[in-house]
GROMACS .gro file of C-alpha atoms in nm:
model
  434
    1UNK     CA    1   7.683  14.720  15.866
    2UNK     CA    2   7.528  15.047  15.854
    3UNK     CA    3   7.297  15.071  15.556
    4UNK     CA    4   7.364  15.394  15.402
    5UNK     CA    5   7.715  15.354  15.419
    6UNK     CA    6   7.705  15.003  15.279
    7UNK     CA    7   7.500  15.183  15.012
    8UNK     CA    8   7.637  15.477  14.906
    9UNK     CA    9   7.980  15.362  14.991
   10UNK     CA   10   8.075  15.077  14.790
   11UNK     CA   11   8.434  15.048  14.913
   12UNK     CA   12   8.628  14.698  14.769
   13UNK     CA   13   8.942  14.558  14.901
   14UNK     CA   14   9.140  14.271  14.897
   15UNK     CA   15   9.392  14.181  15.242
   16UNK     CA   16   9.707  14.029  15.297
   17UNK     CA   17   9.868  13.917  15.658
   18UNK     CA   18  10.167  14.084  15.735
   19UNK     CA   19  10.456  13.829  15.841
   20UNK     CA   20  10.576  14.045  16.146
   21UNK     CA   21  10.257  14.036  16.271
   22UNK     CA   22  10.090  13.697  16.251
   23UNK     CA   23  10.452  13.541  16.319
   24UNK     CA   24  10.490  13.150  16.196
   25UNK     CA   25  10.118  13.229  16.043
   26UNK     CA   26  10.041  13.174  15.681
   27UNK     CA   27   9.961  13.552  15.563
   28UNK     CA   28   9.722  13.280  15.254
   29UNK     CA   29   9.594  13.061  15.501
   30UNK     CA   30   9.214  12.952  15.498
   31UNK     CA   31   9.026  13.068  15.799
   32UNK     CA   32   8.668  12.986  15.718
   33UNK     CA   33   8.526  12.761  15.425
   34UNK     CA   34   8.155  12.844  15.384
   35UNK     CA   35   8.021  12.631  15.124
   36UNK     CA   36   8.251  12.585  14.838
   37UNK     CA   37   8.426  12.956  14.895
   38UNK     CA   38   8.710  12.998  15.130
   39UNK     CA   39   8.853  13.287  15.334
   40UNK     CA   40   9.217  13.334  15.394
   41UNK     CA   41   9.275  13.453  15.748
   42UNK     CA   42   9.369  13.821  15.578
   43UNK     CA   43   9.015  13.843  15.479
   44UNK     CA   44   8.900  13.761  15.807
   45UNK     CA   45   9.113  14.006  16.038
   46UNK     CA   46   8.966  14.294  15.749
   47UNK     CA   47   8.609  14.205  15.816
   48UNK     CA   48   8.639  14.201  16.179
   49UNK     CA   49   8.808  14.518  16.168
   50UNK     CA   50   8.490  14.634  15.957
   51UNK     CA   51   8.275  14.512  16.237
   52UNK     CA   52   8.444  14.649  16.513
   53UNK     CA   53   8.457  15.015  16.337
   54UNK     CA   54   8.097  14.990  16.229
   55UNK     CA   55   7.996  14.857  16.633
   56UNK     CA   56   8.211  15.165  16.751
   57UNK     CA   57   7.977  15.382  16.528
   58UNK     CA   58   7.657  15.267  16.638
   59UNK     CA   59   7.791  15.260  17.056
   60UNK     CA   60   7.891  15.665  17.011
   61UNK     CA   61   7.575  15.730  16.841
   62UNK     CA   62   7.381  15.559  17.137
   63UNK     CA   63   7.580  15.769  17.376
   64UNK     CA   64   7.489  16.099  17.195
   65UNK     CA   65   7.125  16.001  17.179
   66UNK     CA   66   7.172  15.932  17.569
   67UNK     CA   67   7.384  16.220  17.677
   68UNK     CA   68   7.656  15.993  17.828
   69UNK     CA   69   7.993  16.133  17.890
   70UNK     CA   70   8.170  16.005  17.511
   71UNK     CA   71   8.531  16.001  17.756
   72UNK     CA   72   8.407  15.766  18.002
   73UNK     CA   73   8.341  15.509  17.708
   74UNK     CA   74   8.429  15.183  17.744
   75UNK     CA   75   8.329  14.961  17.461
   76UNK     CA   76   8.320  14.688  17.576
   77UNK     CA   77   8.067  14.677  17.836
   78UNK     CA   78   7.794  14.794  17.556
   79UNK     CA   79   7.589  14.478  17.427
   80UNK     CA   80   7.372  14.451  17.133
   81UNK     CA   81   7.039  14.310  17.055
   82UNK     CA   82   6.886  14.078  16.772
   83UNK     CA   83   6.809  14.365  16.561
   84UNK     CA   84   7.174  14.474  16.563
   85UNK     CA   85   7.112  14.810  16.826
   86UNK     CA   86   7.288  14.936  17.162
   87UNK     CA   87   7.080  14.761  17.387
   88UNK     CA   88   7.177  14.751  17.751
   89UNK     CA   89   6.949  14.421  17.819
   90UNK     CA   90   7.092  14.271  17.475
   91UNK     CA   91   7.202  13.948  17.500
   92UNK     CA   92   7.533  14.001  17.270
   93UNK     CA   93   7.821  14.157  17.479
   94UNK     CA   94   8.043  14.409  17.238
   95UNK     CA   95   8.335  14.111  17.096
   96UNK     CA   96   8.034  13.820  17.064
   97UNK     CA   97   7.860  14.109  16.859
   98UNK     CA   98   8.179  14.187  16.647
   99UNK     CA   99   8.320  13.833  16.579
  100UNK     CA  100   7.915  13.742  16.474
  101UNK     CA  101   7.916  14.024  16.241
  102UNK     CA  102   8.230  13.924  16.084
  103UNK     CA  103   8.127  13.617  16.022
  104UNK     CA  104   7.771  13.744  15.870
  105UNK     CA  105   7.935  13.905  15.635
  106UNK     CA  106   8.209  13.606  15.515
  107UNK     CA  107   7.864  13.423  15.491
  108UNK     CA  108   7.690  13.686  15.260
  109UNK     CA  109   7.981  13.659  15.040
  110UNK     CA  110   7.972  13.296  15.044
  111UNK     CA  111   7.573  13.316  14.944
  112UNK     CA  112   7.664  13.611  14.651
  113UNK     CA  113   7.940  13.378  14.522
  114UNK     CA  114   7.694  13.056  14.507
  115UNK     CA  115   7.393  13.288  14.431
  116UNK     CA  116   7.556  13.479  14.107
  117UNK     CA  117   7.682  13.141  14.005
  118UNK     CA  118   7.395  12.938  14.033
  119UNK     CA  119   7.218  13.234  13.752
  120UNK     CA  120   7.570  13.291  13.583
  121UNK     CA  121   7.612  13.647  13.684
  122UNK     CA  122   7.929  13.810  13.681
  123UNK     CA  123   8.002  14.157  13.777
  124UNK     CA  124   8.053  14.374  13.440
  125UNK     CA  125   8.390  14.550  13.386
  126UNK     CA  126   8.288  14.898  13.463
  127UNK     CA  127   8.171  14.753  13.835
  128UNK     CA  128   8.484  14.531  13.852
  129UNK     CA  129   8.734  14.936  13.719
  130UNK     CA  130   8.500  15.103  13.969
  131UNK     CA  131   8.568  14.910  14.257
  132UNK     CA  132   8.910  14.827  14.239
  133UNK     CA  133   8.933  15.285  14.171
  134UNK     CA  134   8.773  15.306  14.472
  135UNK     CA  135   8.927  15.095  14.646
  136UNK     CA  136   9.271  15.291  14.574
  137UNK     CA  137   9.182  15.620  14.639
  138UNK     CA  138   9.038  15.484  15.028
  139UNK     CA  139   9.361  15.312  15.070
  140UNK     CA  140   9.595  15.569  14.945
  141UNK     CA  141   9.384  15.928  15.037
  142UNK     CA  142   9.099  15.794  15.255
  143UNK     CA  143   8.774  15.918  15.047
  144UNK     CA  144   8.675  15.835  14.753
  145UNK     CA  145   8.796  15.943  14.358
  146UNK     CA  146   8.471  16.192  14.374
  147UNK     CA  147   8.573  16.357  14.696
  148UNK     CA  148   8.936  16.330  14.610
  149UNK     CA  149   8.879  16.542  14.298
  150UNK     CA  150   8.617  16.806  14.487
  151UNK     CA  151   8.858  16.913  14.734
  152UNK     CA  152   9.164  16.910  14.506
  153UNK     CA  153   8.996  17.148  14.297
  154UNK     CA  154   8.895  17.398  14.540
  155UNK     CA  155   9.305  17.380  14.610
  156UNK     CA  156   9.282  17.160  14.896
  157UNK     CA  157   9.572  16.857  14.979
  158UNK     CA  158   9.307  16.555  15.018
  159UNK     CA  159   9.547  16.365  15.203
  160UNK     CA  160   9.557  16.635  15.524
  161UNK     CA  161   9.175  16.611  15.553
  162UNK     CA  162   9.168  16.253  15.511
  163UNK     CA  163   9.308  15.910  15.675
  164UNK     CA  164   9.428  15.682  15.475
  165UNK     CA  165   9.317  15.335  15.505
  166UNK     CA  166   9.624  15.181  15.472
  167UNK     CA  167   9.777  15.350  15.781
  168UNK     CA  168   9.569  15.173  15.971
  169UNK     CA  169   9.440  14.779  15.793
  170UNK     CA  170   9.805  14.759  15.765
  171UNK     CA  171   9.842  14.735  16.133
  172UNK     CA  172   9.585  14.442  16.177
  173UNK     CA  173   9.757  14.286  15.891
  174UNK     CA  174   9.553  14.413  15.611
  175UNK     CA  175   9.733  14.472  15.268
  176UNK     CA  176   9.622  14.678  14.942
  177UNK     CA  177   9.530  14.293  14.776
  178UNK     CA  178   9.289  14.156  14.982
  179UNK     CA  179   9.149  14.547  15.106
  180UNK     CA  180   9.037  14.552  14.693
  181UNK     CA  181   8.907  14.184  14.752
  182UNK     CA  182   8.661  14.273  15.029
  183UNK     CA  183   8.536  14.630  14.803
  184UNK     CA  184   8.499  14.353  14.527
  185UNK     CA  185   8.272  14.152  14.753
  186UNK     CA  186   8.111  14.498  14.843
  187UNK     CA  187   8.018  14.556  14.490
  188UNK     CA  188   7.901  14.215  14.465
  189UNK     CA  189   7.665  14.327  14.719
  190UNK     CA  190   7.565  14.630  14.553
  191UNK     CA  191   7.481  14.461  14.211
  192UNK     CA  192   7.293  14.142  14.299
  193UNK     CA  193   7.010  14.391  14.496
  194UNK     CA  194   7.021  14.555  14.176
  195UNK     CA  195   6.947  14.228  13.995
  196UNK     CA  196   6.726  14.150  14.256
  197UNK     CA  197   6.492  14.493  14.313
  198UNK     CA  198   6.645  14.706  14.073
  199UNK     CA  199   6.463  14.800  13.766
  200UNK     CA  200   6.396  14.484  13.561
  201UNK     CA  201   6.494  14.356  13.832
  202UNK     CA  202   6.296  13.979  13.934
  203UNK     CA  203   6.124  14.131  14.230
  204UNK     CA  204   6.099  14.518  14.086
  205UNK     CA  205   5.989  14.794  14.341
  206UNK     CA  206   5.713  14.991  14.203
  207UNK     CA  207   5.788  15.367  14.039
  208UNK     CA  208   5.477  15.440  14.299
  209UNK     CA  209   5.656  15.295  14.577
  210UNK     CA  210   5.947  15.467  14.566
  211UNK     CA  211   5.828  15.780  14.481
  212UNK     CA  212   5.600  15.804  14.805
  213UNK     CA  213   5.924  15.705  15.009
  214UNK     CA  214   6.131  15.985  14.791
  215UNK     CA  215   5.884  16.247  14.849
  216UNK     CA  216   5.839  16.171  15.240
  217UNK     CA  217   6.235  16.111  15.361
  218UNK     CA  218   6.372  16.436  15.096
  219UNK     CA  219   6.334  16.798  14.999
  220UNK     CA  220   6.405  16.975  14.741
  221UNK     CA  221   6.489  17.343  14.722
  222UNK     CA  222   6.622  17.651  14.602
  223UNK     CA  223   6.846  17.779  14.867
  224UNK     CA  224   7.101  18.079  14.970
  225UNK     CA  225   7.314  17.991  15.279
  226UNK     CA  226   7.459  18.319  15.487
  227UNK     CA  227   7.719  18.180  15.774
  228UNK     CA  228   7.684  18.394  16.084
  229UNK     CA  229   8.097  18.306  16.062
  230UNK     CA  230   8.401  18.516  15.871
  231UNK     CA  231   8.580  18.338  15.673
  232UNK     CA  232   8.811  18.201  15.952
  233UNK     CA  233   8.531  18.082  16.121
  234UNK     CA  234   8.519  18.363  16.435
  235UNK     CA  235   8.157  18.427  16.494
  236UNK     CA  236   8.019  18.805  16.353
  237UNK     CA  237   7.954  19.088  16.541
  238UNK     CA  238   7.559  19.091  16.640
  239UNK     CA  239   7.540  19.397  16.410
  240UNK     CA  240   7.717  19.185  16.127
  241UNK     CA  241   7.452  18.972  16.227
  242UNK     CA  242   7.212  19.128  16.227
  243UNK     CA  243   7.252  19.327  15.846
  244UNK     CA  244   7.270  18.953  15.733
  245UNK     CA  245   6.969  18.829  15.810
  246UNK     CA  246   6.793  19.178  15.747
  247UNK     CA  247   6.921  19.109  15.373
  248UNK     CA  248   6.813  18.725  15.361
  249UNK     CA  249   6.488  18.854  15.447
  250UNK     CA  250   6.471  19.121  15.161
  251UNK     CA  251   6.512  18.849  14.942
  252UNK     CA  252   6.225  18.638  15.077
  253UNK     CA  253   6.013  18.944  15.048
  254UNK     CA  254   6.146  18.977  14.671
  255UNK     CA  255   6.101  18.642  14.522
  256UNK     CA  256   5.735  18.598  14.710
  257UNK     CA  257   5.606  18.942  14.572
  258UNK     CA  258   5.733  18.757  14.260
  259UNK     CA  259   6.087  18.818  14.177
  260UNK     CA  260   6.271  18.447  14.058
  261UNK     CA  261   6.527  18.272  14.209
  262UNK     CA  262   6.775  18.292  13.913
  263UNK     CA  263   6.739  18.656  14.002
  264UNK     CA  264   6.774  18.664  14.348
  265UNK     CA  265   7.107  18.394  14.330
  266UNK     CA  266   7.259  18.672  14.064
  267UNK     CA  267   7.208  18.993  14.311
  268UNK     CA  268   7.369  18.775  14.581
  269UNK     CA  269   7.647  18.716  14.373
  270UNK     CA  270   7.698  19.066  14.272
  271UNK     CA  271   7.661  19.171  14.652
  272UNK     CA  272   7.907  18.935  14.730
  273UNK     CA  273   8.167  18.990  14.479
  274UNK     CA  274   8.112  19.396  14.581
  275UNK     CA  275   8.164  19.347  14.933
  276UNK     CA  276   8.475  19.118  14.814
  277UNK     CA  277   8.662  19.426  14.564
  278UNK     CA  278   8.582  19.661  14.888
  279UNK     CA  279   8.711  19.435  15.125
  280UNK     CA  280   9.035  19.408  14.867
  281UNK     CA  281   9.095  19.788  14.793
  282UNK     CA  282   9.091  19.852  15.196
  283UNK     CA  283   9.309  19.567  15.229
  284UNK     CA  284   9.563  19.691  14.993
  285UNK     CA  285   9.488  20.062  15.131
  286UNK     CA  286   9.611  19.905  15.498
  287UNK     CA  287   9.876  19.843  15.713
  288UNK     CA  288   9.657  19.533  15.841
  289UNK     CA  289   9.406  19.349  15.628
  290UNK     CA  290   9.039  19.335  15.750
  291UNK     CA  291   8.797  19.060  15.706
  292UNK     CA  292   8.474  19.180  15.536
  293UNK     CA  293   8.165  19.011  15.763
  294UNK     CA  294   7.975  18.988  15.461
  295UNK     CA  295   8.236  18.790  15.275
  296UNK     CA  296   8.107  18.502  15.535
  297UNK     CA  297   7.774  18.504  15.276
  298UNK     CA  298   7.767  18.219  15.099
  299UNK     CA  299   7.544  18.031  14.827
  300UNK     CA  300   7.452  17.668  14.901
  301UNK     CA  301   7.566  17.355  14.716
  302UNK     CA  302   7.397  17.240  14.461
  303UNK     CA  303   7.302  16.835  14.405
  304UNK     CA  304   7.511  16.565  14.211
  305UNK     CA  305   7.388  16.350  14.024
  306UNK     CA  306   7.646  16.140  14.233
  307UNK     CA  307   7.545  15.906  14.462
  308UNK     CA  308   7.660  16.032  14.842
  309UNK     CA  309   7.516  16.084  15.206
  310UNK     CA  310   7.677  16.478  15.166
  311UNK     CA  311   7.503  16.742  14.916
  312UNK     CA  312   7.796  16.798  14.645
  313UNK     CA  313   7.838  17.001  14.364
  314UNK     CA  314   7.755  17.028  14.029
  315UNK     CA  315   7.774  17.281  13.770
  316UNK     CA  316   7.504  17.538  13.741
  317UNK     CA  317   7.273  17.498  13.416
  318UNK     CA  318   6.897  17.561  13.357
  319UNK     CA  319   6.595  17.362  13.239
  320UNK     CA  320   6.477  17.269  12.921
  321UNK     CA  321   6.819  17.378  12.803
  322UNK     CA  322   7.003  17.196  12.492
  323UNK     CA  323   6.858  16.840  12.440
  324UNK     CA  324   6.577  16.998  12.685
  325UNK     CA  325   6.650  16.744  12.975
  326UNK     CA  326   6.659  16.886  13.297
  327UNK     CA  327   6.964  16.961  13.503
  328UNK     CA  328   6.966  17.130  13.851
  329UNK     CA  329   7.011  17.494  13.845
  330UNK     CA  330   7.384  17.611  14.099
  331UNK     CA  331   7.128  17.713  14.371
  332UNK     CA  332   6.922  17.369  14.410
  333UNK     CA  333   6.957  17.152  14.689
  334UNK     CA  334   6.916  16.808  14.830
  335UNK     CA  335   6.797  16.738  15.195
  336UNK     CA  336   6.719  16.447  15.340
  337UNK     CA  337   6.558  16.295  15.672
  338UNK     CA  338   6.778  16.090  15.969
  339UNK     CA  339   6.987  15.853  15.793
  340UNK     CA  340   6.937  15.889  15.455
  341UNK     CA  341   7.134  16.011  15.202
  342UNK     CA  342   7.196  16.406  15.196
  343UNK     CA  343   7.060  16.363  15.544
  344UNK     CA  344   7.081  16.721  15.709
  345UNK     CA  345   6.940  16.867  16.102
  346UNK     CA  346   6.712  17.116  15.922
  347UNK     CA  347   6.477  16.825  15.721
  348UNK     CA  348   6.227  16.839  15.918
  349UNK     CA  349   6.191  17.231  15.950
  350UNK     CA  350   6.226  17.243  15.564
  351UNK     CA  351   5.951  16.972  15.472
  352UNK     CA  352   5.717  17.217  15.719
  353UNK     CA  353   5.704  17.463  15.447
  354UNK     CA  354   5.475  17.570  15.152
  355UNK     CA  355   5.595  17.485  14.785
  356UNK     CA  356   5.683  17.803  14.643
  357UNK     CA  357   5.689  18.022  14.939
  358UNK     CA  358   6.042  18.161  15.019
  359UNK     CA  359   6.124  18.160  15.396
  360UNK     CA  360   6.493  18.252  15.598
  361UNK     CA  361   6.570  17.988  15.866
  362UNK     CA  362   6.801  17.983  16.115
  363UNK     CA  363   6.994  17.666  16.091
  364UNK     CA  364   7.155  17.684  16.479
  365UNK     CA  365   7.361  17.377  16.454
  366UNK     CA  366   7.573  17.471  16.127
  367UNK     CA  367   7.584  17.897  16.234
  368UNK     CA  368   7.394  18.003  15.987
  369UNK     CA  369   7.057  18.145  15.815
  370UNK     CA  370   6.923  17.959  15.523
  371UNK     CA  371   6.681  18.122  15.222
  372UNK     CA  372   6.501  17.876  15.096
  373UNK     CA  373   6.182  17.809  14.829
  374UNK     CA  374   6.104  17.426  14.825
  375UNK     CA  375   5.991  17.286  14.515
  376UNK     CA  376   5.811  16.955  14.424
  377UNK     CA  377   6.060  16.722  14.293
  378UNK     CA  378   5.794  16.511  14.117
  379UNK     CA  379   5.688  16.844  13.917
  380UNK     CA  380   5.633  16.701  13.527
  381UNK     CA  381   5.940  16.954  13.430
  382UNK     CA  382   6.228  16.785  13.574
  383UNK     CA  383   6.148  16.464  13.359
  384UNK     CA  384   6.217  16.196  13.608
  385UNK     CA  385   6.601  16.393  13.708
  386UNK     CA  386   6.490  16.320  14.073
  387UNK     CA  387   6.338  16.007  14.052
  388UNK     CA  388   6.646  15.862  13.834
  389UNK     CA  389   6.885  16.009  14.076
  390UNK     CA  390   6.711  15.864  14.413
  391UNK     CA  391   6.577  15.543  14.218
  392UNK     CA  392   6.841  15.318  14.387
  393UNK     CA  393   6.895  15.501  14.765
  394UNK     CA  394   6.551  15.477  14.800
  395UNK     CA  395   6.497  15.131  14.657
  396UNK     CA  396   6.774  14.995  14.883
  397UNK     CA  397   6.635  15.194  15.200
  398UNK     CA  398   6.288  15.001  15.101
  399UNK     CA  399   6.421  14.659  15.045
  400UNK     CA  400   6.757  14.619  15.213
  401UNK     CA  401   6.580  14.443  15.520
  402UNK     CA  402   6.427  14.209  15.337
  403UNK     CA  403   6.745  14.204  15.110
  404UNK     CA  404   6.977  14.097  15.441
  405UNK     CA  405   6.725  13.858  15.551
  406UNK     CA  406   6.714  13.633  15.252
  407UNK     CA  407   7.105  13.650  15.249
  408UNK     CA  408   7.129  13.579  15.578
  409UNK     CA  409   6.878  13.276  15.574
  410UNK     CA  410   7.099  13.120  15.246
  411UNK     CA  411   7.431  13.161  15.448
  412UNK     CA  412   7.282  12.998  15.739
  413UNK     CA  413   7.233  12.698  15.549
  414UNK     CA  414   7.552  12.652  15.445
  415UNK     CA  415   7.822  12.454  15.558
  416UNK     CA  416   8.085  12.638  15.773
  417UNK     CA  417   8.462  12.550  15.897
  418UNK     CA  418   8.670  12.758  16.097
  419UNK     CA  419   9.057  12.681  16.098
  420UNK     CA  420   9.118  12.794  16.456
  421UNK     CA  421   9.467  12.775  16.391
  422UNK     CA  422   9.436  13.066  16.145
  423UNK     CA  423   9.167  13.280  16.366
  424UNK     CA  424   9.329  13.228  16.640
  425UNK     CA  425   9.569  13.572  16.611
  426UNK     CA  426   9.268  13.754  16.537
  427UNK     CA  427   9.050  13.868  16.812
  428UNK     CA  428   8.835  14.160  16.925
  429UNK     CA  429   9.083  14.264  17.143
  430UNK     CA  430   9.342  14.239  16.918
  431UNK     CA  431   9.213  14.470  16.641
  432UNK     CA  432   9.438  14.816  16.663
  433UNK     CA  433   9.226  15.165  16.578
  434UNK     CA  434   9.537  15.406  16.551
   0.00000   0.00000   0.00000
């Protein structure tokens, strides 16, 4: 598995066989006993589908990286290595790789189960509601109950931008039960790391620690985004062009001969909602309606304080405001480095700059120029907002090797039986993707 998504996506599910597909099968047989837990065959086919998804991932990011035609992919002629990468000289062709993975992870959740046991830890209710919320909202929409609600209210039908999982664990013989059983193991996961490296946790990671990772893999900033796009997405005239960037960089000029931010986000917003009333009045002027070029300007997203690998967000507020705790201002944002959390393709061009000095960058890949004034996220002012926000993304990108490892070694040393009768409908080859 992937670590950031098996981080910041904490998906639970429980899976039943379908009758008209595993035939004379029991959909509540036992596939694997490892140790004193046991695996019904439903469980199985779910993780396997899990591996094979999270193999396809990693085989199309390997062909990006190496320029190879994505249509002439065939799956599975890729192998893997020990370390779990594309490897052409690895010794694990693509269906050893997925049926190992599979049963890794039925392994790990026979270690969590003996593990949380053996130091009587249960998961707490709010883990057990989050989960099992989760859970619905992938099976029924496809994203998650944050996402869900972000696009709904911006007016958008979550279901047409999303696939629901359900549409397609159904056809391996996944239900809604045992889909919510394997998120529950998920969150198992998630909260024994905490126990383990979390804070009071018995093996602790170091405030120091993290914050040397937090400051080298993220960036903070204020930022103004202006899309070289209209509205509908058709690229702007160069001239369009052109008068954008000319006004990005009169704000850079501005706010480094002293002007603030706060001030700079407010004329934007005035500009914008000008060029929007002008844009209207000719519209309703018109035979035809016109697209204003300028209406294409747009102001970034700012942070949440929820946990996800996309910047989302948040109302707009100021500091030392109220109870005088920190909270990010509508025009702060979160980047981060190559798979991380808020991971973007202009980290690296943004952690070149000066704190404090405003700068317009052209950000090719998403069409658009980007003002920006990075800050220090460890700046005494924000009283810890950063370092509370990235305290466990960081702490699981630190220790999640190490985390795997010991799992791995406990699960090897258990006792494991396969009921080939009940594996035996599930293969690689089996597993349908549409």
């Amino acid at each position: 598995m992937k670590k950031l998504s098996r981080l910041l996506c904490l998906c639970l599910a429980v899976v039943l066989l379908l009758g008209t597909i595993v035939g004379c099968h029991d959909k509540n047989e036992i596939a694997y006993t490892v140790g004193e837990s046991k695996f019904t065959s439903a469980m199985y086919s779910c993780v396997l589908y899990i591996s094979a998804v999270t193999a396809r991932g990693d085989i199309d990011e390997y062909v990006a990286d190496n320029n190879i035609d994505a249509k002439t992919v065939d799956y599975t002629t890729y192998k893997f290595n020990d370390e779990g990468k594309v490897d052409p000289a690895g010794k694990y062709p693509y269906k050893t790789y997925v049926r190992n993975e599979a049963v890794k992870l039925l392994k790990q959740y026979a270690t969590l189960d003996a593990l949380m046991k053996e130091k009587n830890l249960k998961l707490d209710n709010d883990s057990i509601l989050t989960a099992q919320t989760e859970a619905s909202y992938q099976w029924y929409y496809g994203c998650s109950a944050y996402y869900y609600n972000y696009y709904a209210n911006m007016g958008y039908d979550p279901s047409s931008l999303f696939t629901p999982a359900y549409t397609y664990m159904e056809k391996n013989g996944v239900a809604y039960t045992t889909y919510e059983k394997y998120n529950l193991y998920e969150a198992a996961y998630d909260f024994y790391f905490k126990h383990l490296y979390g804070e009071k946790g018995e093996k602790e990671v170091s405030k120091d620690d993290i914050i040397k990772d937090m400051t080298a893999k993220y960036a903070l900033t204020d930022v103004i985004t202006f899309s070289k796009n209209d509205s509908k997405g058709t690229a702007l005239s160069e001239s369009e062009i052109t008068k954008l960037k000319a006004i990005a960089d009169s704000y850079a000029k501005k706010l480094n001969d002293g002007a603030s931010f706060a001030d700079i986000y407010k004329e934007e917003q005035d500009r914008l909602k000008k060029e929007e009333e002008a844009a209207n009045d000719y519209s309703s002027s018109s035979a035809s309606s016109t697209t204003s070029s300028n209406a294409s300007s747009t102001t970034s997203s700012v942070v949440s304080s929820a946990t996800s690998s996309d910047t989302s967000s948040t109302s707009s507020s100021t500091t030392s405001s109220g109870d005088d705790k920190y909270k990010p201002e509508a025009y702060v944002n979160l980047y981060g480095a190559k798979d991380t959390a808020y991971e973007h393709v202009m980290f690296d061009e943004i952690m070149k700059q000066t704190v404090g000095n405003a700068v317009v960058l052209e950000d090719k890949e998403n069409s658009q120029y980007m003002l920006i004034v990075r800050r220090d996220m460890t700046a005494e002012n924000y009283d810890d907002y950063w370092f509370d926000m990235l305290r466990d993304t960081v702490t699981y990108s630190l220790k999640s090797d190490e985390y795997d490892a010991s799992l791995n070694e406990f699960g090897n040393s258990l006792s494991i039986k396969e009921d080939t009768h009940a594996t035996k409908p599930f293969t690689v080859d089996a597993i349908k993707f549409k």
